[in-house]
Backbone atoms as SQL, in Angstrom:
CREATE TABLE atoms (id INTEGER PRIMARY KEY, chain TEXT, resi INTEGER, resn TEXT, atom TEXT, x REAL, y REAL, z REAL);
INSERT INTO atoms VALUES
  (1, 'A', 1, 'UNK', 'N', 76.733, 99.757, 85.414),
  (2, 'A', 1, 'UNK', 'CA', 76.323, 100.603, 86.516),
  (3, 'A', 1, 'UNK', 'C', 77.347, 100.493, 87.644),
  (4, 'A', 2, 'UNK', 'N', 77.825, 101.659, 88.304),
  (5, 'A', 2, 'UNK', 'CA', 78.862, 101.467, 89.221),
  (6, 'A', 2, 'UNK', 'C', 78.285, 102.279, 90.246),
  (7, 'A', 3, 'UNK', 'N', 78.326, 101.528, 91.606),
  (8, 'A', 3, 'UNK', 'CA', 77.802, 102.447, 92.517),
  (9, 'A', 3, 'UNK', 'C', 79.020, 102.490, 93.707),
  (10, 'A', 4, 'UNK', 'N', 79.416, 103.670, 93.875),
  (11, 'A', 4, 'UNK', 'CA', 80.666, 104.008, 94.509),
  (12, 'A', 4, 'UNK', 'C', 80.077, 104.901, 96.433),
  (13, 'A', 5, 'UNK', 'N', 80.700, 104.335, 97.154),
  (14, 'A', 5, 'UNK', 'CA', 80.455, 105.082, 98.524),
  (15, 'A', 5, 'UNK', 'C', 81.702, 105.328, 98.874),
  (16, 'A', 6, 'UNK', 'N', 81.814, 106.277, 99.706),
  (17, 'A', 6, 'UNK', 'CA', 83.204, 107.122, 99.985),
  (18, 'A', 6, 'UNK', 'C', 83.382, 106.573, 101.349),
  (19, 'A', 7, 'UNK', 'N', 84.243, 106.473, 101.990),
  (20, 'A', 7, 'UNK', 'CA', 84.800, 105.830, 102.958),
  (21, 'A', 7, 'UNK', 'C', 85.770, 106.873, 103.748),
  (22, 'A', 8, 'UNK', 'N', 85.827, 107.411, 105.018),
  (23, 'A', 8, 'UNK', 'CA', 86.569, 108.170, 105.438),
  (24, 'A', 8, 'UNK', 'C', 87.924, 107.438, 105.718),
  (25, 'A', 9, 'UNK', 'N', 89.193, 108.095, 105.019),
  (26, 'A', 9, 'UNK', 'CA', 90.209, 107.214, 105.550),
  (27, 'A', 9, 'UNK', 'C', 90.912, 108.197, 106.771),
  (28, 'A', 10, 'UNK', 'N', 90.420, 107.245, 108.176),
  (29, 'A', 10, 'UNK', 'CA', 90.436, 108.594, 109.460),
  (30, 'A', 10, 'UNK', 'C', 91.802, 107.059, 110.066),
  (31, 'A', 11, 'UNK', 'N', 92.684, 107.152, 109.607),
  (32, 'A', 11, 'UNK', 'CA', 93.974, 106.365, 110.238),
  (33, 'A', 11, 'UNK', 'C', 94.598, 106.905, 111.720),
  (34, 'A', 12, 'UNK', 'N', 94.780, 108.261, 111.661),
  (35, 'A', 12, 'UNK', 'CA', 95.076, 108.149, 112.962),
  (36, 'A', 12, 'UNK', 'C', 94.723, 109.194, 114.093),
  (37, 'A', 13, 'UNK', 'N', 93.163, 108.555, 114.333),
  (38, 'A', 13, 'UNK', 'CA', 92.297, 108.824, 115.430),
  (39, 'A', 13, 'UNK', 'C', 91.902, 110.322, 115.500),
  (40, 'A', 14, 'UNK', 'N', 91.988, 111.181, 114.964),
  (41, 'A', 14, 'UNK', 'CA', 90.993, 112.615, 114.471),
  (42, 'A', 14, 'UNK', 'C', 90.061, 112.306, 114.139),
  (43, 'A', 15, 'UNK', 'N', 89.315, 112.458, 114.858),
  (44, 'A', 15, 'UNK', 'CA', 87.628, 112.954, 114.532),
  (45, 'A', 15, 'UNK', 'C', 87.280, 114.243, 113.603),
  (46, 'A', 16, 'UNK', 'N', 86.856, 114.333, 112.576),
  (47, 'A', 16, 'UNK', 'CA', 86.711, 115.255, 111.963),
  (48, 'A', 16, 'UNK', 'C', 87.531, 116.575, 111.561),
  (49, 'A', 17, 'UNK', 'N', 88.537, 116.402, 112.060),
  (50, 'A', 17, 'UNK', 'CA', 89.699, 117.395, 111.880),
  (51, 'A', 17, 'UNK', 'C', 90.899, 117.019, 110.843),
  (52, 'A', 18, 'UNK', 'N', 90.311, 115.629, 110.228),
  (53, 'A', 18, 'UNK', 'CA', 91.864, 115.149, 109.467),
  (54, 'A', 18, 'UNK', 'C', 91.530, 115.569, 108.225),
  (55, 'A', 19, 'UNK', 'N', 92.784, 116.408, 107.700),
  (56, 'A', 19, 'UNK', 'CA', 92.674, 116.446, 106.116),
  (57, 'A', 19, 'UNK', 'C', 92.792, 115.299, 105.096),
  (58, 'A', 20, 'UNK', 'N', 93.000, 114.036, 105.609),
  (59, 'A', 20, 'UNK', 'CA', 93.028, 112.674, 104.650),
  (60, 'A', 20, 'UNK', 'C', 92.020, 112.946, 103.825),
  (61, 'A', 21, 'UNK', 'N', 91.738, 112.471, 102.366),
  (62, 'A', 21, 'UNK', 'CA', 91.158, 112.263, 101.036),
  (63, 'A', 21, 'UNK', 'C', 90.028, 111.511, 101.820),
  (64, 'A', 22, 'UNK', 'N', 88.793, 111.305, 100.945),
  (65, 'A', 22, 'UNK', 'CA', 87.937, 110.616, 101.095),
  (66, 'A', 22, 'UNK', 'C', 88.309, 109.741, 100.044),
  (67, 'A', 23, 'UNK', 'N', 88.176, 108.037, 100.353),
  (68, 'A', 23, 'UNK', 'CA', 88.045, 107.229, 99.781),
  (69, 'A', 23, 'UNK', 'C', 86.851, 106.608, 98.405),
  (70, 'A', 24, 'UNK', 'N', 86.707, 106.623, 97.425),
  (71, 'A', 24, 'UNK', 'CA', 85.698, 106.167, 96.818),
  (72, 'A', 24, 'UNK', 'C', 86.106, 104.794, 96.298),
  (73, 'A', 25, 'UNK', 'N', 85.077, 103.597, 96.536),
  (74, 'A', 25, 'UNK', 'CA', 85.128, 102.473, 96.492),
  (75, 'A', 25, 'UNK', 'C', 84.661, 102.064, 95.847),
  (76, 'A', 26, 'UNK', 'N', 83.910, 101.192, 94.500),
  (77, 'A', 26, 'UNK', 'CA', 83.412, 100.583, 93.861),
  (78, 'A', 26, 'UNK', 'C', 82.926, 99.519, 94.897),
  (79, 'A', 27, 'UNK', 'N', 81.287, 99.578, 94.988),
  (80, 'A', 27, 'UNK', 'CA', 81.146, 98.303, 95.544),
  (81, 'A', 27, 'UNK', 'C', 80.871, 96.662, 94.803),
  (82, 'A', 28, 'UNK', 'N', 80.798, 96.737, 93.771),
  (83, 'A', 28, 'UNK', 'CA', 81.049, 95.731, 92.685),
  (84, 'A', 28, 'UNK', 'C', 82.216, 95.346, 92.930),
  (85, 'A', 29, 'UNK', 'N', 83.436, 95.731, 92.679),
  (86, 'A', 29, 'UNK', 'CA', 84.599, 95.387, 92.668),
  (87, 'A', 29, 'UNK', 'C', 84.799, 95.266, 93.924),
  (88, 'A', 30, 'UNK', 'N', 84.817, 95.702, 95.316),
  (89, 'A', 30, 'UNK', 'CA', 84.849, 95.674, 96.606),
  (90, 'A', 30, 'UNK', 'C', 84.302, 94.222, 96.725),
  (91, 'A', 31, 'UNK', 'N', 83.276, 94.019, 96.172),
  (92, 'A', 31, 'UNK', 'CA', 82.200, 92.714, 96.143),
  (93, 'A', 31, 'UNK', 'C', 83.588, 91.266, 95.817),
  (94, 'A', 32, 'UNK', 'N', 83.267, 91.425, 94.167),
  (95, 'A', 32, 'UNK', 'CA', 84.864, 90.654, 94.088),
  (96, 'A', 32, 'UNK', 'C', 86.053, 90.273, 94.472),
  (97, 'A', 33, 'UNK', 'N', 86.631, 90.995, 94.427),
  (98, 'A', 33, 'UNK', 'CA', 87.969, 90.965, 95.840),
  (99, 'A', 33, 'UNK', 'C', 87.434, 89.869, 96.889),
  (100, 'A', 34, 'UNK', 'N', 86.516, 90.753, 97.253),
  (101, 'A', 34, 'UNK', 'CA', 86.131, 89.690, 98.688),
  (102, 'A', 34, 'UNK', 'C', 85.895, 88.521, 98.630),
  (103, 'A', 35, 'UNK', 'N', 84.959, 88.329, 97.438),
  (104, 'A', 35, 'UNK', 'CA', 84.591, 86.800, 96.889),
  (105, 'A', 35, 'UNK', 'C', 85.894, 85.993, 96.473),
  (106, 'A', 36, 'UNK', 'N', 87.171, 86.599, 95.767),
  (107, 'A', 36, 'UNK', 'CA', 88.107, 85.857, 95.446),
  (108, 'A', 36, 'UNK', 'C', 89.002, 85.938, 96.342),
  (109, 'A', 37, 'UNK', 'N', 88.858, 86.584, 97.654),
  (110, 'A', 37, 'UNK', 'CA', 89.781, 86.193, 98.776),
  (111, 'A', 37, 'UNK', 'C', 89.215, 85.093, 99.522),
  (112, 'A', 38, 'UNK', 'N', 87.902, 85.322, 99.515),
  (113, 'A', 38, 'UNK', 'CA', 87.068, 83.776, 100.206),
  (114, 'A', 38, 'UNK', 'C', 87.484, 82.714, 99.928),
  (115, 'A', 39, 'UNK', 'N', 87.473, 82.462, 98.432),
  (116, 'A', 39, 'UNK', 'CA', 87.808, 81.298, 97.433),
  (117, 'A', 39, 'UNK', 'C', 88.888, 81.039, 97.584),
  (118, 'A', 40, 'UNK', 'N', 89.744, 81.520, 97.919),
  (119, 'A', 40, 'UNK', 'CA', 91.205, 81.577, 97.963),
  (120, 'A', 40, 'UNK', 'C', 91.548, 80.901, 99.398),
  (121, 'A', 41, 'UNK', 'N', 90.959, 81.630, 100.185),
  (122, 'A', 41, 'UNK', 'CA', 91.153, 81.006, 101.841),
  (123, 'A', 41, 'UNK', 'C', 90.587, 79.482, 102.109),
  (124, 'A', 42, 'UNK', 'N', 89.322, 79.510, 101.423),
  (125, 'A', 42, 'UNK', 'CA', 88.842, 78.034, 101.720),
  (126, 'A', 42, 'UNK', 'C', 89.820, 76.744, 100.898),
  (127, 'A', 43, 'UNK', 'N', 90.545, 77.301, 99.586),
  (128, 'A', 43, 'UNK', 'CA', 91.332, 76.134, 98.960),
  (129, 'A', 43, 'UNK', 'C', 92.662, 75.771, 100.034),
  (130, 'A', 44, 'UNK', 'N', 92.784, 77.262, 100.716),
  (131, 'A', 44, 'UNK', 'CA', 94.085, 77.040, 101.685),
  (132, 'A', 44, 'UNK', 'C', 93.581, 76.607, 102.831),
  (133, 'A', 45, 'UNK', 'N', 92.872, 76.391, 103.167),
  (134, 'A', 45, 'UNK', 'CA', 92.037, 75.634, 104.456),
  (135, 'A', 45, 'UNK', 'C', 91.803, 74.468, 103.900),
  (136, 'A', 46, 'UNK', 'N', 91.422, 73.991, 102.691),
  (137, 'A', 46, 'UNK', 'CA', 90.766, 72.353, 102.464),
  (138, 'A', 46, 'UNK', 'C', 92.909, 71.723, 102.429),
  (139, 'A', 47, 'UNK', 'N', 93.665, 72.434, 102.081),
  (140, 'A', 47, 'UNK', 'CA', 94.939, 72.330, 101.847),
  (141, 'A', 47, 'UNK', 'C', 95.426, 71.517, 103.452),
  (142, 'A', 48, 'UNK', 'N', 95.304, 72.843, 104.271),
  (143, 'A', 48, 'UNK', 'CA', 95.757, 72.174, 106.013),
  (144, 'A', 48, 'UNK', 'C', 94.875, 71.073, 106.149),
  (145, 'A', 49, 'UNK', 'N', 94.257, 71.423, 106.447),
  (146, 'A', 49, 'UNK', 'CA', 92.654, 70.914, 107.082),
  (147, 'A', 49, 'UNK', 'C', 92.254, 68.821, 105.986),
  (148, 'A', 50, 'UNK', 'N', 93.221, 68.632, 105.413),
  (149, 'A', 50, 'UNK', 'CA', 92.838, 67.119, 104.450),
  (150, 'A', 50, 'UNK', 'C', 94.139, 66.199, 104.436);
């Protein structure tokens, strides 16, 4: 099951007037990423930080 939300990519400051693409995101995979950037930051933090 993949549940995807579109994301306006509004970069530079138009309100409703920009022809930019709408973004579609997987939030599963959006999910991941995030979780393995977490994991990633805390090994580089126990790294400084011991």
């Amino acid at each position: 099951m993949n549940t995807y939300f579109g994301l306006l990519a509004e970069f530079d400051g138009r309100a409703g007037d920009s022809q930019k693409a709408t973004w579609l995101v997987s939030a599963v995979d959006l999910a991941k990423y995030l979780d393995e950037r977490k994991a990633e930051a805390h090994v580089m933090w126990q790294r400084v930080n011991t």
